[in-house]
Tab-separated table of N, CA and C in Angstrom:
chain	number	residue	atom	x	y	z
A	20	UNK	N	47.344	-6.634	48.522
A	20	UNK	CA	46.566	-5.888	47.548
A	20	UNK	C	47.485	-5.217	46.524
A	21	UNK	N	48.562	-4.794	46.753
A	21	UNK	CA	49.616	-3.982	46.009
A	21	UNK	C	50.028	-5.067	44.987
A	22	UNK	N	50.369	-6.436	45.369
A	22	UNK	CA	50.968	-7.415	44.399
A	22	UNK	C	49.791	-7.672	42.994
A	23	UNK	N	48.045	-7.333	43.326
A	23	UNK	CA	46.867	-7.691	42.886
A	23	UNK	C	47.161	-6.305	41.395
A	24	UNK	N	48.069	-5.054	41.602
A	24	UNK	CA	47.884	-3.572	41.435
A	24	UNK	C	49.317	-3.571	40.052
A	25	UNK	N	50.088	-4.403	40.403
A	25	UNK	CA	51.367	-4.289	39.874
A	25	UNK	C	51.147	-5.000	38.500
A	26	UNK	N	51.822	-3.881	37.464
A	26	UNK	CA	51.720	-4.622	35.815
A	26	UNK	C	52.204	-5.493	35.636
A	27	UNK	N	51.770	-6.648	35.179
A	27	UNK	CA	52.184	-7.507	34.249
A	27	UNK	C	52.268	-7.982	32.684
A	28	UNK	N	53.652	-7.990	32.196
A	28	UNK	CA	53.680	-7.971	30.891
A	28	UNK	C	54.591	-8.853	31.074
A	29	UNK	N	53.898	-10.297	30.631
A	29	UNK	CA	55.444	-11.469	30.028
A	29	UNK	C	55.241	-12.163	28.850
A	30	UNK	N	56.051	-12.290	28.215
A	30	UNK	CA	56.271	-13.412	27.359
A	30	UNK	C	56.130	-14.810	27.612
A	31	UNK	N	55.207	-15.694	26.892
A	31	UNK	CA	54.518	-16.630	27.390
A	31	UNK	C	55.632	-17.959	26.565
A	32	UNK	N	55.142	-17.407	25.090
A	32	UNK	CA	55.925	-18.354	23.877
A	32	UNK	C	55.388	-17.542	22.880
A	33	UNK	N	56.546	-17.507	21.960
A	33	UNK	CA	56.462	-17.357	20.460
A	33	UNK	C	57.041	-18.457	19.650
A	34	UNK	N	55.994	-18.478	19.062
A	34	UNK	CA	55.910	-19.770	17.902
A	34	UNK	C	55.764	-19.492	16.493
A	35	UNK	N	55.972	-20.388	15.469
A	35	UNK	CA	55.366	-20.166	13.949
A	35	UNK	C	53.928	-21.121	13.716
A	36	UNK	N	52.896	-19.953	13.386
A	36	UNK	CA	51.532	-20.599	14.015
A	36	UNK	C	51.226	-21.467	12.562
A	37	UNK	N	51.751	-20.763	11.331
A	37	UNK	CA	51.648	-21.061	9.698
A	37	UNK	C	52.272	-21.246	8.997
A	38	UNK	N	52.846	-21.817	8.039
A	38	UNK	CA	53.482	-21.299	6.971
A	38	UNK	C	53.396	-21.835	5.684
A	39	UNK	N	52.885	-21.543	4.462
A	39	UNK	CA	53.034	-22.222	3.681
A	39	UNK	C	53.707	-21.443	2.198
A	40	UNK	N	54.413	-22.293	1.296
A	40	UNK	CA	54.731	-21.979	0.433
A	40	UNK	C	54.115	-22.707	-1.365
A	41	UNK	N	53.926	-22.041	-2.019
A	41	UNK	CA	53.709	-22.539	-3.191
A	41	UNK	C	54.217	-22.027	-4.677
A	42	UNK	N	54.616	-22.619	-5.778
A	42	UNK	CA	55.664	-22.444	-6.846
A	42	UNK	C	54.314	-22.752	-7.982
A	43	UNK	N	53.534	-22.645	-7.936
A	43	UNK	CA	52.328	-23.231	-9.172
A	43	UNK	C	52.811	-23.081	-10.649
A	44	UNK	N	53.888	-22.158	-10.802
A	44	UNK	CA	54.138	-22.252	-12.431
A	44	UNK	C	55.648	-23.005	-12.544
A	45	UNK	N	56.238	-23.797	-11.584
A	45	UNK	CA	57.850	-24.150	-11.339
A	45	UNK	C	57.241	-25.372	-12.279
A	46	UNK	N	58.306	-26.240	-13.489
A	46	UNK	CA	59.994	-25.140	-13.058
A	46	UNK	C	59.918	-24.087	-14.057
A	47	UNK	N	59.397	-23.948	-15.464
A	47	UNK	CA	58.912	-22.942	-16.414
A	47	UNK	C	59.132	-21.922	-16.029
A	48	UNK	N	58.755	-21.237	-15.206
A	48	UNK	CA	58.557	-19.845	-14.537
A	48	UNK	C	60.144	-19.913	-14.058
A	49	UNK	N	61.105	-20.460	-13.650
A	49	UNK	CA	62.510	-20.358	-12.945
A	49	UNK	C	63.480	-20.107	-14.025
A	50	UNK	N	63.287	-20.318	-15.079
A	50	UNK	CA	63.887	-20.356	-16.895
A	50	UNK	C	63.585	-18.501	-17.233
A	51	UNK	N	62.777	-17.922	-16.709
A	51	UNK	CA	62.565	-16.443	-17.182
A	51	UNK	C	63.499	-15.494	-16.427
A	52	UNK	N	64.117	-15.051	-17.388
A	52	UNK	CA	64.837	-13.797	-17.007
A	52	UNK	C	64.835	-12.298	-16.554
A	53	UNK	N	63.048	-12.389	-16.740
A	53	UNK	CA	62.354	-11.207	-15.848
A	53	UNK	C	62.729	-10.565	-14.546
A	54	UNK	N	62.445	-9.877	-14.233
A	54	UNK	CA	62.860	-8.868	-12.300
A	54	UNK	C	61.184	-9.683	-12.101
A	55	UNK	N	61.080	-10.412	-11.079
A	55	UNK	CA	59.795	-9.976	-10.677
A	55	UNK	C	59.317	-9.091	-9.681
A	56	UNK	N	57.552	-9.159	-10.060
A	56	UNK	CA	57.271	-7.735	-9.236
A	56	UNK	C	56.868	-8.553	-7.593
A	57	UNK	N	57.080	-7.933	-6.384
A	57	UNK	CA	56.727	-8.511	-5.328
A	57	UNK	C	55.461	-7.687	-4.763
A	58	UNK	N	55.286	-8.435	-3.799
A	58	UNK	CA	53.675	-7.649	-3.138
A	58	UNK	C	54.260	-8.393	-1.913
A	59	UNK	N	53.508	-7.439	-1.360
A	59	UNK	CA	53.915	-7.895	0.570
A	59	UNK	C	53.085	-7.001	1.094
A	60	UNK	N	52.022	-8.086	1.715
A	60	UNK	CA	51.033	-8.010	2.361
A	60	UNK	C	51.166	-8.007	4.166
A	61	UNK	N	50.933	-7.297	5.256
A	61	UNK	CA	51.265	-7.569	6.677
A	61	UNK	C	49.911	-7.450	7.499
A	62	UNK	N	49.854	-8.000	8.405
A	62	UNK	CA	48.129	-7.840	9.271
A	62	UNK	C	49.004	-8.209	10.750
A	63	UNK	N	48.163	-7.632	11.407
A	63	UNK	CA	47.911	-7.654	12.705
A	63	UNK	C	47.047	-8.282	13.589
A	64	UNK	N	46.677	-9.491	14.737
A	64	UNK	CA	45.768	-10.054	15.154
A	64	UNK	C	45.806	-10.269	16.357
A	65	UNK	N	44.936	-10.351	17.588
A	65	UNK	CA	44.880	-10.214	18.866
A	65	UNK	C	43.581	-11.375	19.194
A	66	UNK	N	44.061	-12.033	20.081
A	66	UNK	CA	42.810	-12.736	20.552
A	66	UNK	C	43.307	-13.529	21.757
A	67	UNK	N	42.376	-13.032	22.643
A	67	UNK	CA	41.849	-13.394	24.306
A	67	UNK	C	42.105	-14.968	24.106
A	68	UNK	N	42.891	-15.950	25.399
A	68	UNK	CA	43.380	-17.024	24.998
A	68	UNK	C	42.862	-17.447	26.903
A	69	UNK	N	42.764	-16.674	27.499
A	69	UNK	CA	42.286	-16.962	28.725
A	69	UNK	C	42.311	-15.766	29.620
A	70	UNK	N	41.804	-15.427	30.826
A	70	UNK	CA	41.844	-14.425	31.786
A	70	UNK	C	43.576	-13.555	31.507
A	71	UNK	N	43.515	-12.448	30.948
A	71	UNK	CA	45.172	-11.638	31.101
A	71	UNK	C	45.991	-12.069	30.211
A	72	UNK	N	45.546	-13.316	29.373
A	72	UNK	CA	46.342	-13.958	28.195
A	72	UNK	C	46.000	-13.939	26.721
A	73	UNK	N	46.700	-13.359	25.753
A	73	UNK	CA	46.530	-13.104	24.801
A	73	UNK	C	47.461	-13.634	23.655
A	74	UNK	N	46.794	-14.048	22.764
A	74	UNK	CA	47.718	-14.808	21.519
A	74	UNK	C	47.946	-13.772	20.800
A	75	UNK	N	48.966	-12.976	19.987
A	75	UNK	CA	49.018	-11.781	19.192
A	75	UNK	C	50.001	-12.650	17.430
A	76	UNK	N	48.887	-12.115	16.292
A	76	UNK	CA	49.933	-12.688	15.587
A	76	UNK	C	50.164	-11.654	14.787
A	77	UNK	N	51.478	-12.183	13.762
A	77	UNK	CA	51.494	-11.095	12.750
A	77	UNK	C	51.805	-12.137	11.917
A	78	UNK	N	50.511	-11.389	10.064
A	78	UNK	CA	50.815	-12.324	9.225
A	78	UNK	C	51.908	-11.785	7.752
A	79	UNK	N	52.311	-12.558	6.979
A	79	UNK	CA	52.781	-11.966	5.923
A	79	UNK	C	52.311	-12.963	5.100
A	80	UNK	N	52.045	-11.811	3.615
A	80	UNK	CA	51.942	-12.736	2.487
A	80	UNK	C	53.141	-11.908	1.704
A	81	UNK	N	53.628	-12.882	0.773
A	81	UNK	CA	54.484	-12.399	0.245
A	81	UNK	C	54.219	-13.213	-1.012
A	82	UNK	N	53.971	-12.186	-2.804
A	82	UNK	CA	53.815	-12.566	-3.682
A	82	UNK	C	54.634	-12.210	-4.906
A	83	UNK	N	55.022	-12.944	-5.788
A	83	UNK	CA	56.106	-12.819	-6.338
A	83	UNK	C	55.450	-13.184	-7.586
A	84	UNK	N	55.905	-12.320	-9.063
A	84	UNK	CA	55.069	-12.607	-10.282
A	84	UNK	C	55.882	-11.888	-11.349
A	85	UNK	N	55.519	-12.481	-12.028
A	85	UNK	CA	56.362	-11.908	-13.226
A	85	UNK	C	55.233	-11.906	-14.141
A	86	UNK	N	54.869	-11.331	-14.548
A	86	UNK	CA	53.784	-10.145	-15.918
A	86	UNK	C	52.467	-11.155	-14.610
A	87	UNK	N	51.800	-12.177	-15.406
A	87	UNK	CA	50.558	-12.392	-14.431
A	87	UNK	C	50.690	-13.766	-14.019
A	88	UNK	N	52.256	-14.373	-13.842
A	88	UNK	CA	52.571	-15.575	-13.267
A	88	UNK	C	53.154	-15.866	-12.409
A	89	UNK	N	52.528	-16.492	-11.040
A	89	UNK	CA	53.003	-16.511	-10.131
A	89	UNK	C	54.524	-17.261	-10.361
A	90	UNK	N	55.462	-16.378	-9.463
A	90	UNK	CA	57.015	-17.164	-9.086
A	90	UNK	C	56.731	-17.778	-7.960
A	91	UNK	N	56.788	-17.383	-6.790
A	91	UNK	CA	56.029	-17.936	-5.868
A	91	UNK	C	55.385	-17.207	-4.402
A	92	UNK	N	54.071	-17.930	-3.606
A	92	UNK	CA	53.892	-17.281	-2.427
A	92	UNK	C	53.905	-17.801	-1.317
A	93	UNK	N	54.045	-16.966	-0.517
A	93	UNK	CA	54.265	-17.349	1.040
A	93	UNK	C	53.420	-16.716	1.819
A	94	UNK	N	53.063	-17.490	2.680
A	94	UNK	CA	52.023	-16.699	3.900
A	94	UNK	C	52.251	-17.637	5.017
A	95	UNK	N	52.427	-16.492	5.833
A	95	UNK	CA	53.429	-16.873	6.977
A	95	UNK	C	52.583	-16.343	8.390
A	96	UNK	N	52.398	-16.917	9.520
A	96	UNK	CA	51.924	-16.706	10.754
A	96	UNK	C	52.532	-16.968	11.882
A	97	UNK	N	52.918	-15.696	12.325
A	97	UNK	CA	53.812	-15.457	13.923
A	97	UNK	C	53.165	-15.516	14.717
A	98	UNK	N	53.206	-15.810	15.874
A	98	UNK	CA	52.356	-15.481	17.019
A	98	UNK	C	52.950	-15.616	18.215
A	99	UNK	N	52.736	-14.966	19.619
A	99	UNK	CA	52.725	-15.052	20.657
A	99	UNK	C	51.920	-15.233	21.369
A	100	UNK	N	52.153	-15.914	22.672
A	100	UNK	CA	51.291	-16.331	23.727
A	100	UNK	C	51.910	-14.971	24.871
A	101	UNK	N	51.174	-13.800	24.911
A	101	UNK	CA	51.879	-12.613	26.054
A	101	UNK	C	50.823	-12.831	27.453
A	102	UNK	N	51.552	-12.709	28.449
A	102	UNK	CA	50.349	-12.473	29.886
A	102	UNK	C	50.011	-11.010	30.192
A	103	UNK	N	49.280	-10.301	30.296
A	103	UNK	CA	49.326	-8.887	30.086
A	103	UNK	C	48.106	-8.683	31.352
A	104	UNK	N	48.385	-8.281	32.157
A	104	UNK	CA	47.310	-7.786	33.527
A	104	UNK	C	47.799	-6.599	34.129
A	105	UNK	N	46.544	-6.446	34.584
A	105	UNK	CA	46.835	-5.035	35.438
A	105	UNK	C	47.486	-3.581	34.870
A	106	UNK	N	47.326	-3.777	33.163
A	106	UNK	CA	47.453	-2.891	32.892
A	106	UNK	C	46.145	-1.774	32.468
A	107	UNK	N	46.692	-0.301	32.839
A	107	UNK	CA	45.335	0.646	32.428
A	107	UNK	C	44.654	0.783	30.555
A	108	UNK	N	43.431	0.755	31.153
A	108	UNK	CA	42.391	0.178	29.569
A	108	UNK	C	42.996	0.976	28.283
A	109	UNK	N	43.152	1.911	29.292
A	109	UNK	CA	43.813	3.003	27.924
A	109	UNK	C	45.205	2.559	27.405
A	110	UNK	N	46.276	1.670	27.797
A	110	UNK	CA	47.308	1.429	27.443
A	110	UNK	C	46.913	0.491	27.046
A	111	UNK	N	45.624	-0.547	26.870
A	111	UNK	CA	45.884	-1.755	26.694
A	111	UNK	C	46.525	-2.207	24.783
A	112	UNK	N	45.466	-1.524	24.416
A	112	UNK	CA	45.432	-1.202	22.778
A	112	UNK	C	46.669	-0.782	22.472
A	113	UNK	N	47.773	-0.305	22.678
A	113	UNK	CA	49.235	-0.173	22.474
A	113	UNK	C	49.431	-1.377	22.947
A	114	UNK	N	49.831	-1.810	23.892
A	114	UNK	CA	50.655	-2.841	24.220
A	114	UNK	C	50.508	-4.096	23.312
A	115	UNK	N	48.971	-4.196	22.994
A	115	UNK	CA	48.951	-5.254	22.026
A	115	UNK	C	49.045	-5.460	20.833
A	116	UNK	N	48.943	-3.916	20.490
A	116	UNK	CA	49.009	-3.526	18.907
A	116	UNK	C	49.968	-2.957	18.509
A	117	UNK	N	51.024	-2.367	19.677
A	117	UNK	CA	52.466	-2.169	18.958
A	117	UNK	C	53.527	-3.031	20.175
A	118	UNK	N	53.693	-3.483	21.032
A	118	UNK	CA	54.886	-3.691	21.673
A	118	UNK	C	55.061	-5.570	21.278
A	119	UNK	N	53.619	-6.046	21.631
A	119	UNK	CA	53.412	-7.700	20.924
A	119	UNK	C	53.701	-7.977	19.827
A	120	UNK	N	53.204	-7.000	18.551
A	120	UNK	CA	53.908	-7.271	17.235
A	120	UNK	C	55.566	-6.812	16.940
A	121	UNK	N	55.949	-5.948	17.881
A	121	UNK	CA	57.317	-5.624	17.439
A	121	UNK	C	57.948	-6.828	18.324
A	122	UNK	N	57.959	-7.511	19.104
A	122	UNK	CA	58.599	-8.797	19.696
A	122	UNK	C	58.525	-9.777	18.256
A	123	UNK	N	56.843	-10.176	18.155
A	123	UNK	CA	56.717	-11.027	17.268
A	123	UNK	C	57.440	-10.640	15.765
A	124	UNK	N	57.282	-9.947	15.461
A	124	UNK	CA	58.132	-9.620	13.731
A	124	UNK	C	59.212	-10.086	14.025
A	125	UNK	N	60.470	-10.038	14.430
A	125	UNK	CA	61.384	-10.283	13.984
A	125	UNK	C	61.875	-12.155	13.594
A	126	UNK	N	60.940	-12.762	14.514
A	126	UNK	CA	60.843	-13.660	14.247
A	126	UNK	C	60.082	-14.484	12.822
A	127	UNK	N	58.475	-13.258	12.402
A	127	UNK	CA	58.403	-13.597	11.151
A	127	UNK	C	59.257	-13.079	9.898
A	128	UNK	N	60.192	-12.411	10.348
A	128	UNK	CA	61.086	-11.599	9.283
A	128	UNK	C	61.858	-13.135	8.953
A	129	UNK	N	62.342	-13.580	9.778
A	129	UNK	CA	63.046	-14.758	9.574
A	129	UNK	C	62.863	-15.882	9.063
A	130	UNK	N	61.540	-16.205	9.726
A	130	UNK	CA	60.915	-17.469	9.019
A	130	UNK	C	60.554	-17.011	7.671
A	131	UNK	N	60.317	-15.986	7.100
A	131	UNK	CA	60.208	-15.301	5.598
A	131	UNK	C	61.569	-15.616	4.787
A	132	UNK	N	62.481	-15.325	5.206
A	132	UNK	CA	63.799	-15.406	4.274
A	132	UNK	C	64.196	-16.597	4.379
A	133	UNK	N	63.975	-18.015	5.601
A	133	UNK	CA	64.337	-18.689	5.349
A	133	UNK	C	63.577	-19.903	4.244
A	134	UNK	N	62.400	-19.660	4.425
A	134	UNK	CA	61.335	-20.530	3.704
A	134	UNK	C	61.658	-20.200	2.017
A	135	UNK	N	62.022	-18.433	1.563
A	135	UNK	CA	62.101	-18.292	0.291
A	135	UNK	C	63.732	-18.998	-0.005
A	136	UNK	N	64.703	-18.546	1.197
A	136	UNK	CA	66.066	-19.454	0.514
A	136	UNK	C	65.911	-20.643	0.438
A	137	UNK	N	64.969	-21.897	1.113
A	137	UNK	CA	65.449	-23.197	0.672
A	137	UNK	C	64.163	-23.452	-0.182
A	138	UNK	N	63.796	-22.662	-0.987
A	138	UNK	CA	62.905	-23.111	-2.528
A	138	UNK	C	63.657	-22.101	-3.793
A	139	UNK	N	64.863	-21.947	-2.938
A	139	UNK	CA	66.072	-21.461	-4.298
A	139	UNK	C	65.961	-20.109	-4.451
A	140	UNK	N	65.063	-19.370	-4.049
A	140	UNK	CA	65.281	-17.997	-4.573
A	140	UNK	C	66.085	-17.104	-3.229
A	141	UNK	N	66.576	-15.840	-4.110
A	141	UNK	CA	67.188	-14.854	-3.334
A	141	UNK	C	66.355	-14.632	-2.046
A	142	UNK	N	66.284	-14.549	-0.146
A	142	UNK	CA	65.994	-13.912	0.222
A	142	UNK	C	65.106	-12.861	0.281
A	143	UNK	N	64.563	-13.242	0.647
A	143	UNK	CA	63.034	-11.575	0.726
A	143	UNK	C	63.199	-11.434	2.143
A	144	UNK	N	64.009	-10.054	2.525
A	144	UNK	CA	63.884	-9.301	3.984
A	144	UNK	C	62.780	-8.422	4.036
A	145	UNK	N	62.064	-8.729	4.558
A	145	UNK	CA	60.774	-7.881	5.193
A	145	UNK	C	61.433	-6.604	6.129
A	146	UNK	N	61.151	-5.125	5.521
A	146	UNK	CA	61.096	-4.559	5.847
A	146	UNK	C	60.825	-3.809	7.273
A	147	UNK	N	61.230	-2.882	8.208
A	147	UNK	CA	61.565	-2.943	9.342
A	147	UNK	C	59.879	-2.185	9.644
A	148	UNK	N	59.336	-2.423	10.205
A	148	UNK	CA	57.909	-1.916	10.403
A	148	UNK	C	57.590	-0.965	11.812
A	149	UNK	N	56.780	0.266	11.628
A	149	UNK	CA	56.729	0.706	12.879
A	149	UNK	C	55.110	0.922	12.902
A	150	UNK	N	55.050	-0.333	14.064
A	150	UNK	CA	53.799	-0.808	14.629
A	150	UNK	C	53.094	0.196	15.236
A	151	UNK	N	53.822	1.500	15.750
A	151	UNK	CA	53.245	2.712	16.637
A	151	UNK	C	52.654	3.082	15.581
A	152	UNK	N	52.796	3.653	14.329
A	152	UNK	CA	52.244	4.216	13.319
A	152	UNK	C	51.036	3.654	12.555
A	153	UNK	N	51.541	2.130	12.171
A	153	UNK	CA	50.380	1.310	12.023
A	153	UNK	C	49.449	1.141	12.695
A	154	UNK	N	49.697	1.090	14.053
A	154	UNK	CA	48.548	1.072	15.128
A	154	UNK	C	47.758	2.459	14.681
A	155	UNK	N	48.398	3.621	15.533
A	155	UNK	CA	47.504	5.257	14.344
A	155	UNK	C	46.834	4.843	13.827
A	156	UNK	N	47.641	4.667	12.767
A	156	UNK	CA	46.705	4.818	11.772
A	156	UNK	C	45.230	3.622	11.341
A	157	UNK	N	45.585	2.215	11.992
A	157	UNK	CA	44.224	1.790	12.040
A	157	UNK	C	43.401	2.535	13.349
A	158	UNK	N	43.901	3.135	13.931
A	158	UNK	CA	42.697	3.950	14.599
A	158	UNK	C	42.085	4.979	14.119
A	159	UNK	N	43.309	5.823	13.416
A	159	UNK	CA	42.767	6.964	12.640
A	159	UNK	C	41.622	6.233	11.626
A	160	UNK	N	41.733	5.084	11.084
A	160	UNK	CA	40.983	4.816	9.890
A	160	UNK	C	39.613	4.223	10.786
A	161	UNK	N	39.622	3.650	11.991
A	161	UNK	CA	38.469	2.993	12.330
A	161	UNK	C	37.719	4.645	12.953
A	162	UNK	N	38.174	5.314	13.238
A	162	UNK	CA	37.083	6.581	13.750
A	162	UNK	C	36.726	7.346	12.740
A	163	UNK	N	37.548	7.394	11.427
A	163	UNK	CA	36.838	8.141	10.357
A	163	UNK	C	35.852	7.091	10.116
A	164	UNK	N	35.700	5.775	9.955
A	164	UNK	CA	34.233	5.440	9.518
A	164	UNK	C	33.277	5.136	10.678
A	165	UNK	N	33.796	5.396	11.685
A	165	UNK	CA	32.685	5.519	12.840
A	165	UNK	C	31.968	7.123	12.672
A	166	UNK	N	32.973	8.106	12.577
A	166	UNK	CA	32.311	9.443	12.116
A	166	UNK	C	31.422	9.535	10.736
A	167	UNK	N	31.842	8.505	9.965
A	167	UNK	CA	31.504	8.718	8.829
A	167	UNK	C	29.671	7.604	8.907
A	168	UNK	N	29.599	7.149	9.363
A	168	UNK	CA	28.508	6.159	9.856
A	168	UNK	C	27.370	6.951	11.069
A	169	UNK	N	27.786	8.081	11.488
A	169	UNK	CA	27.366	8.993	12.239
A	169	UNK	C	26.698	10.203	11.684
A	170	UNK	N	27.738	10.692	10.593
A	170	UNK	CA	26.648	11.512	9.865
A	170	UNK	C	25.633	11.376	8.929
């Protein structure tokens, strides 16, 4: 019964679930001597894959433009396969929403810089992210409109 009681948290596989890239104004747009402006987009995703098994991804878009022309974008999908049992309900929502994505990022940090270096441009390092906070705060934001749907 004790072995039935004991947490389990493993790493199943992490994979690259997505990735695509596109240049829609190349080569025109590579001739401008502009800074462009970037946008970097990040999400979070969880989904039940069988009994205690969970796929967790993290996505990035990453957009690159100069006045209203795309240089180019990327959107990129990490994911893990984690086994996660026997842990208490109340921890579950951390474990999947900050300890699964901080495994998984570093791996989409990578597949990000390498996809933008071999279509010629400088590197884009994705920023170091803290998933504890992000997590917060989509909770903080999902109970203000549960309160807010209440009054």
């Amino acid at each position: 019964m004790s072995e039935q009681a004991t947490p389990v948290f493993q790493i199943q596989r992490v994979y690259l679930k997505d990735l695509s890239l596109e240049q829609p104004n190349s080569p025109a747009i590579l001739l401008q001597q502009e800074q462009p402006n970037v946008d970097i987009q990040l999400g979070v995703e969880a989904t039940p894959v069988a009994e205690g098994v969970f796929e967790v991804a993290v996505t990035a878009t990453v957009q690159t433009k100069i006045e209203d022309k795309t240089l180019f974008l990327v959107e990129a999908k990490q994911a893990g396969i984690f086994e996660i049992r026997n842990i208490p309900e109340e921890q579950m929502g951390g474990v999947i929403g900050v300890a699964c994505p901080q495994i998984v990022y570093p791996y989409l940090r990578a597949s990000v810089a390498d996809i933008v270096t071999r279509a010629g441009f400088p590197p884009v390092h994705l920023a170091e992210i803290n998933f504890q906070a992000m997590y917060e705060q989509q909770n903080a934001d999902a109970a203000g409109q549960v309160e807010g749907t209440v009054q």
